[in-house]
Short mmCIF file of C-alpha atoms in Angstrom, two decimals:
data_model
loop_
_atom_site.label_atom_id
_atom_site.label_comp_id
_atom_site.label_asym_id
_atom_site.label_seq_id
_atom_site.Cartn_x
_atom_site.Cartn_y
_atom_site.Cartn_z
CA UNK K 97 -15.95 7.84 -9.03
CA UNK K 98 -15.01 9.65 -5.72
CA UNK K 99 -13.29 7.96 -2.63
CA UNK K 100 -12.55 9.06 0.52
CA UNK K 101 -8.57 9.10 0.87
CA UNK K 102 -6.30 8.57 3.71
CA UNK K 103 -2.97 9.70 3.04
CA UNK K 104 -0.87 8.86 6.10
CA UNK K 105 2.17 10.76 7.26
CA UNK K 106 4.81 9.61 5.37
CA UNK K 107 3.08 10.56 2.10
CA UNK K 108 3.67 14.12 3.16
CA UNK K 109 7.16 14.06 4.05
CA UNK K 110 9.45 11.29 2.36
CA UNK K 111 7.25 9.70 0.29
CA UNK K 112 5.68 12.77 -1.58
CA UNK K 113 6.08 11.17 -5.12
CA UNK K 114 4.03 8.00 -4.09
CA UNK K 115 1.11 10.55 -3.58
CA UNK K 116 1.82 13.01 -6.05
CA UNK K 117 1.53 10.79 -9.42
CA UNK K 118 -1.20 8.74 -7.83
CA UNK K 119 -3.26 11.90 -7.79
CA UNK K 120 -2.10 12.94 -10.96
CA UNK K 121 -2.86 9.68 -12.57
CA UNK K 122 -6.43 9.41 -11.08
CA UNK K 123 -7.43 12.73 -12.81
CA UNK K 124 -6.22 10.84 -16.01
CA UNK K 125 -8.23 7.72 -15.22
CA UNK K 126 -11.39 9.21 -14.12
CA UNK K 127 -11.68 9.02 -10.30
CA UNK K 128 -11.31 11.45 -7.32
CA UNK K 129 -9.33 10.79 -4.20
CA UNK K 130 -10.71 13.23 -1.59
CA UNK K 131 -8.27 13.77 1.14
CA UNK K 132 -9.98 13.31 4.56
CA UNK K 133 -10.17 16.17 7.00
CA UNK K 134 -8.16 16.31 9.91
CA UNK K 135 -6.64 12.88 9.46
CA UNK K 136 -4.39 11.39 12.10
CA UNK K 137 -1.67 8.95 12.06
CA UNK K 138 -2.89 5.42 11.50
CA UNK K 139 -0.40 4.43 14.27
CA UNK K 140 2.20 2.99 11.74
CA UNK K 141 2.03 -0.61 13.26
CA UNK K 142 -1.04 -2.82 13.82
CA UNK K 143 -0.79 -3.06 17.95
CA UNK K 144 -0.53 -6.78 18.74
CA UNK K 145 -2.27 -6.52 22.25
CA UNK K 146 -5.52 -8.13 21.93
CA UNK K 147 -6.61 -5.69 24.49
CA UNK K 148 -5.04 -2.54 22.87
CA UNK K 149 -7.50 0.21 21.63
CA UNK K 150 -5.96 3.42 22.19
CA UNK K 151 -3.54 3.09 19.09
CA UNK K 152 -6.82 1.83 16.97
CA UNK K 153 -8.96 5.00 17.55
CA UNK K 154 -7.23 7.18 14.80
CA UNK K 155 -8.10 4.36 11.96
CA UNK K 156 -11.48 4.17 13.25
CA UNK K 157 -12.14 7.85 12.99
CA UNK K 158 -10.93 7.73 9.23
CA UNK K 159 -13.17 4.64 8.67
CA UNK K 160 -16.25 6.23 10.11
CA UNK K 161 -15.70 9.28 8.28
CA UNK K 162 -15.62 7.57 5.07
CA UNK K 163 -18.94 5.38 6.18
CA UNK K 164 -20.66 8.43 7.20
CA UNK K 165 -20.28 10.04 3.27
CA UNK K 166 -21.21 6.70 2.12
CA UNK K 167 -17.88 6.23 0.22
CA UNK K 168 -15.13 3.61 0.41
CA UNK K 169 -11.65 4.46 1.81
CA UNK K 170 -8.56 4.27 -0.41
CA UNK K 171 -5.01 4.07 0.91
CA UNK K 172 -1.62 4.10 -0.82
CA UNK K 173 1.27 3.27 1.93
CA UNK K 174 1.26 -0.05 2.26
CA UNK K 175 1.72 0.31 6.31
CA UNK K 176 -1.27 2.60 6.44
CA UNK K 177 -3.40 0.08 4.41
CA UNK K 178 -2.19 -2.78 6.59
CA UNK K 179 -3.21 -0.83 9.77
CA UNK K 180 -6.59 0.17 8.84
CA UNK K 181 -7.73 -2.90 7.16
CA UNK K 182 -6.75 -4.91 9.94
CA UNK K 183 -8.43 -2.59 12.47
CA UNK K 184 -11.69 -2.57 10.30
CA UNK K 185 -11.50 -6.14 10.62
CA UNK K 186 -11.21 -6.06 14.29
CA UNK K 187 -14.36 -3.61 14.38
CA UNK K 188 -16.17 -6.45 12.29
CA UNK K 189 -15.42 -9.39 14.08
CA UNK K 190 -14.35 -8.71 17.59
CA UNK K 191 -17.15 -7.95 19.75
CA UNK K 192 -14.80 -6.72 22.83
CA UNK K 193 -12.94 -4.15 20.93
CA UNK K 194 -16.00 -3.11 19.00
CA UNK K 195 -17.85 -2.27 22.19
CA UNK K 196 -14.98 -0.59 23.76
CA UNK K 197 -14.09 1.67 20.62
CA UNK K 198 -17.59 2.72 20.41
CA UNK K 199 -17.78 3.36 24.13
CA UNK K 200 -14.72 5.68 23.99
CA UNK K 201 -15.32 7.69 20.93
CA UNK K 202 -19.24 8.19 21.77
CA UNK K 203 -20.21 7.68 18.04
CA UNK K 204 -23.86 8.93 17.18
CA UNK K 205 -24.11 5.80 15.19
CA UNK K 206 -22.01 2.69 16.23
CA UNK K 207 -19.41 1.72 13.85
CA UNK K 208 -19.31 -2.40 12.92
CA UNK K 209 -16.59 -2.29 10.36
CA UNK K 210 -18.94 -1.33 7.57
CA UNK K 211 -16.65 0.61 5.40
CA UNK K 212 -14.73 -0.94 2.36
CA UNK K 213 -10.87 -0.30 2.53
CA UNK K 214 -9.02 -0.30 -0.71
CA UNK K 215 -5.47 -0.22 -1.77
CA UNK K 216 -4.87 2.05 -4.93
CA UNK K 217 -3.80 -1.05 -6.91
CA UNK K 218 -7.06 -2.71 -6.10
CA UNK K 219 -8.85 0.42 -7.47
CA UNK K 220 -6.84 -0.21 -10.44
CA UNK K 221 -7.54 -3.88 -10.66
CA UNK K 222 -10.94 -4.13 -9.31
CA UNK K 223 -12.84 -0.58 -9.98
CA UNK K 224 -11.00 0.35 -13.30
CA UNK K 225 -9.63 -2.57 -14.45
CA UNK K 226 -6.36 -3.21 -16.16
CA UNK K 227 -7.60 -3.52 -19.47
CA UNK K 228 -9.34 -0.13 -19.24
CA UNK K 229 -6.07 1.20 -17.57
CA UNK K 230 -4.05 -0.32 -20.82
CA UNK K 231 -6.41 1.76 -22.97
CA UNK K 232 -5.17 4.86 -21.20
CA UNK K 233 -1.82 4.56 -21.58
CA UNK K 234 -0.11 6.90 -23.76
CA UNK K 235 3.55 6.13 -23.33
CA UNK K 236 3.95 2.30 -23.02
CA UNK K 237 7.11 1.22 -21.03
CA UNK K 238 7.83 -1.18 -23.86
CA UNK K 239 11.05 -3.29 -23.31
CA UNK K 240 11.61 -2.32 -19.71
CA UNK K 241 12.13 -5.32 -17.38
CA UNK K 242 10.29 -4.71 -14.13
CA UNK K 243 10.12 -6.93 -10.92
CA UNK K 244 7.41 -6.11 -8.33
CA UNK K 245 8.42 -6.21 -4.92
CA UNK K 246 5.31 -6.75 -2.31
CA UNK K 247 7.21 -7.17 0.96
CA UNK K 248 4.91 -8.40 3.79
CA UNK K 249 2.17 -5.68 4.50
CA UNK K 250 0.01 -5.93 1.63
CA UNK K 251 -0.27 -9.71 1.43
CA UNK K 252 -0.31 -10.75 5.10
CA UNK K 253 -2.36 -12.34 7.05
CA UNK K 254 -3.99 -13.09 3.90
CA UNK K 255 -7.37 -13.86 5.64
CA UNK K 256 -7.73 -10.53 6.67
CA UNK K 257 -5.92 -8.40 3.99
CA UNK K 258 -7.75 -10.51 1.08
CA UNK K 259 -5.18 -8.54 -1.35
CA UNK K 260 -3.87 -11.52 -3.34
CA UNK K 261 -2.42 -14.75 -2.90
CA UNK K 262 0.36 -14.48 -0.33
CA UNK K 263 2.78 -17.07 -1.89
CA UNK K 264 2.18 -16.15 -5.45
CA UNK K 265 0.59 -12.82 -5.80
CA UNK K 266 0.09 -11.36 -9.48
CA UNK K 267 -1.43 -7.89 -9.13
CA UNK K 268 1.56 -5.76 -9.67
CA UNK K 269 2.66 -8.05 -12.37
CA UNK K 270 -0.59 -7.51 -14.24
CA UNK K 271 -0.34 -3.90 -13.47
CA UNK K 272 3.20 -4.04 -15.14
CA UNK K 273 1.91 -5.48 -18.15
CA UNK K 274 -1.10 -3.01 -18.26
CA UNK K 275 1.50 -0.20 -18.46
CA UNK K 276 3.40 -1.95 -21.41
CA UNK K 277 6.33 -3.26 -19.59
CA UNK K 278 7.59 -6.80 -18.96
CA UNK K 279 7.12 -8.40 -15.52
CA UNK K 280 9.81 -10.28 -14.21
CA UNK K 281 9.27 -12.93 -11.50
CA UNK K 282 12.08 -13.57 -8.77
CA UNK K 283 11.53 -15.89 -5.86
CA UNK K 284 12.18 -13.12 -2.96
CA UNK K 285 9.43 -10.78 -4.14
CA UNK K 286 7.23 -11.55 -1.21
CA UNK K 287 10.39 -11.60 1.59
CA UNK K 288 10.43 -9.13 4.27
CA UNK K 289 12.90 -5.98 3.39
CA UNK K 290 13.59 -5.91 7.44
CA UNK K 291 11.07 -3.10 8.30
CA UNK K 292 11.71 -0.87 11.05
CA UNK K 293 14.88 -3.14 12.11
CA UNK K 294 16.62 -0.39 9.95
CA UNK K 295 16.69 1.92 13.16
CA UNK K 296 18.84 -0.22 15.21
CA UNK K 297 19.85 -3.34 13.07
CA UNK K 298 21.31 -1.86 10.03
CA UNK K 299 23.52 -4.67 9.05
CA UNK K 300 20.85 -7.11 9.40
CA UNK K 301 18.57 -5.12 7.04
CA UNK K 302 21.40 -4.79 4.81
CA UNK K 303 21.66 -8.47 4.53
CA UNK K 304 17.79 -9.18 4.17
CA UNK K 305 17.44 -6.25 1.30
CA UNK K 306 20.76 -7.75 -0.29
CA UNK K 307 19.38 -11.10 -0.71
CA UNK K 308 16.25 -9.38 -2.32
CA UNK K 309 18.10 -7.43 -4.80
CA UNK K 310 20.43 -10.34 -5.49
CA UNK K 311 17.07 -12.73 -6.56
CA UNK K 312 15.91 -10.03 -8.26
CA UNK K 313 18.88 -9.13 -10.34
CA UNK K 314 19.83 -12.92 -10.99
CA UNK K 315 16.37 -13.16 -12.58
CA UNK K 316 16.80 -10.11 -15.05
CA UNK K 317 15.11 -7.53 -13.18
CA UNK K 318 16.29 -4.14 -14.16
CA UNK K 319 13.77 -2.05 -11.99
CA UNK K 320 11.92 -2.74 -8.90
CA UNK K 321 8.63 -1.18 -8.24
CA UNK K 322 6.88 -1.18 -4.78
CA UNK K 323 4.00 0.43 -2.60
CA UNK K 324 5.79 0.60 0.61
CA UNK K 325 7.94 3.87 1.53
CA UNK K 326 9.87 1.91 4.33
CA UNK K 327 10.51 -0.76 1.62
CA UNK K 328 11.79 1.58 -0.80
CA UNK K 329 13.87 3.26 1.98
CA UNK K 330 15.42 -0.16 2.86
CA UNK K 331 15.98 -1.39 -0.67
CA UNK K 332 17.53 2.09 -1.81
CA UNK K 333 20.29 2.02 0.93
CA UNK K 334 21.22 -1.51 -0.03
CA UNK K 335 24.87 -2.06 -0.87
CA UNK K 336 23.70 -4.64 -3.12
CA UNK K 337 21.19 -2.36 -4.91
CA UNK K 338 23.90 0.02 -5.53
CA UNK K 339 26.23 -2.65 -6.82
CA UNK K 340 23.50 -4.03 -9.40
CA UNK K 341 22.41 -0.40 -10.57
CA UNK K 342 18.78 -1.20 -9.85
CA UNK K 343 16.18 1.52 -9.67
CA UNK K 344 13.67 1.36 -6.80
CA UNK K 345 10.40 3.14 -7.90
CA UNK K 346 7.00 3.68 -6.49
CA UNK K 347 4.20 1.96 -8.77
CA UNK K 348 2.58 5.45 -9.36
CA UNK K 349 5.60 6.86 -10.74
CA UNK K 350 5.45 4.13 -13.56
CA UNK K 351 1.85 4.58 -13.98
CA UNK K 352 2.13 8.45 -14.17
CA UNK K 353 5.06 8.01 -16.50
CA UNK K 354 2.78 5.37 -18.64
CA UNK K 355 -0.40 7.68 -18.84
CA UNK K 356 1.97 10.62 -19.64
CA UNK K 357 1.98 12.95 -16.72
CA UNK K 358 5.09 12.61 -15.36
#
């Protein structure tokens, strides 16, 4: 299986482990992520202005590139996935945005949201299957108590993202089971980490991440796994994280470890 792959900026700078171990693991699992040529930043944040199109154009270019190759578009960064998936929904369902974007880009063939956008975790669940993933595991993470941290961007708005149940998701817990570890549920696994408030409201973000880590630690979590570079950044800077000695990892790091390529 071959997919068009949108990496995003952070995976080339601060989150290189998220990408490296995803690509290494894909080779073991038998699928290929072909990085798109001349991709541009997704915009980082989905624009809330109903008439805003300029910041959506780079996402549309990537969607069109995948469409023209007849491939699904795979992402790894939770923020990139969020932006691209929501922009694709706009192109499917909002006539005014679709018309303006197509007129601006002057595409040979009008884009109407045809590309299917998948997060890497969805590839594991829906394309490979967690049962098949488990068969490839050579180094099961037996005995490790791991808590999934979803945050906001993968799950909400649920009507557009269609990733999992926004209140009680299971995809990362099922992934943890597939690699041989023990998933631990805790109440704050879908709460916001504070996001970009870390730029100018560090105390507020420290309180928010502190609540998440306290929730995890009090339920027996020994490691936290996430798919979001910004969530990982905020959780790692939490004073509670240092106090409770909880490690924060990307899910791809654990995947590569279980498959024997880390």
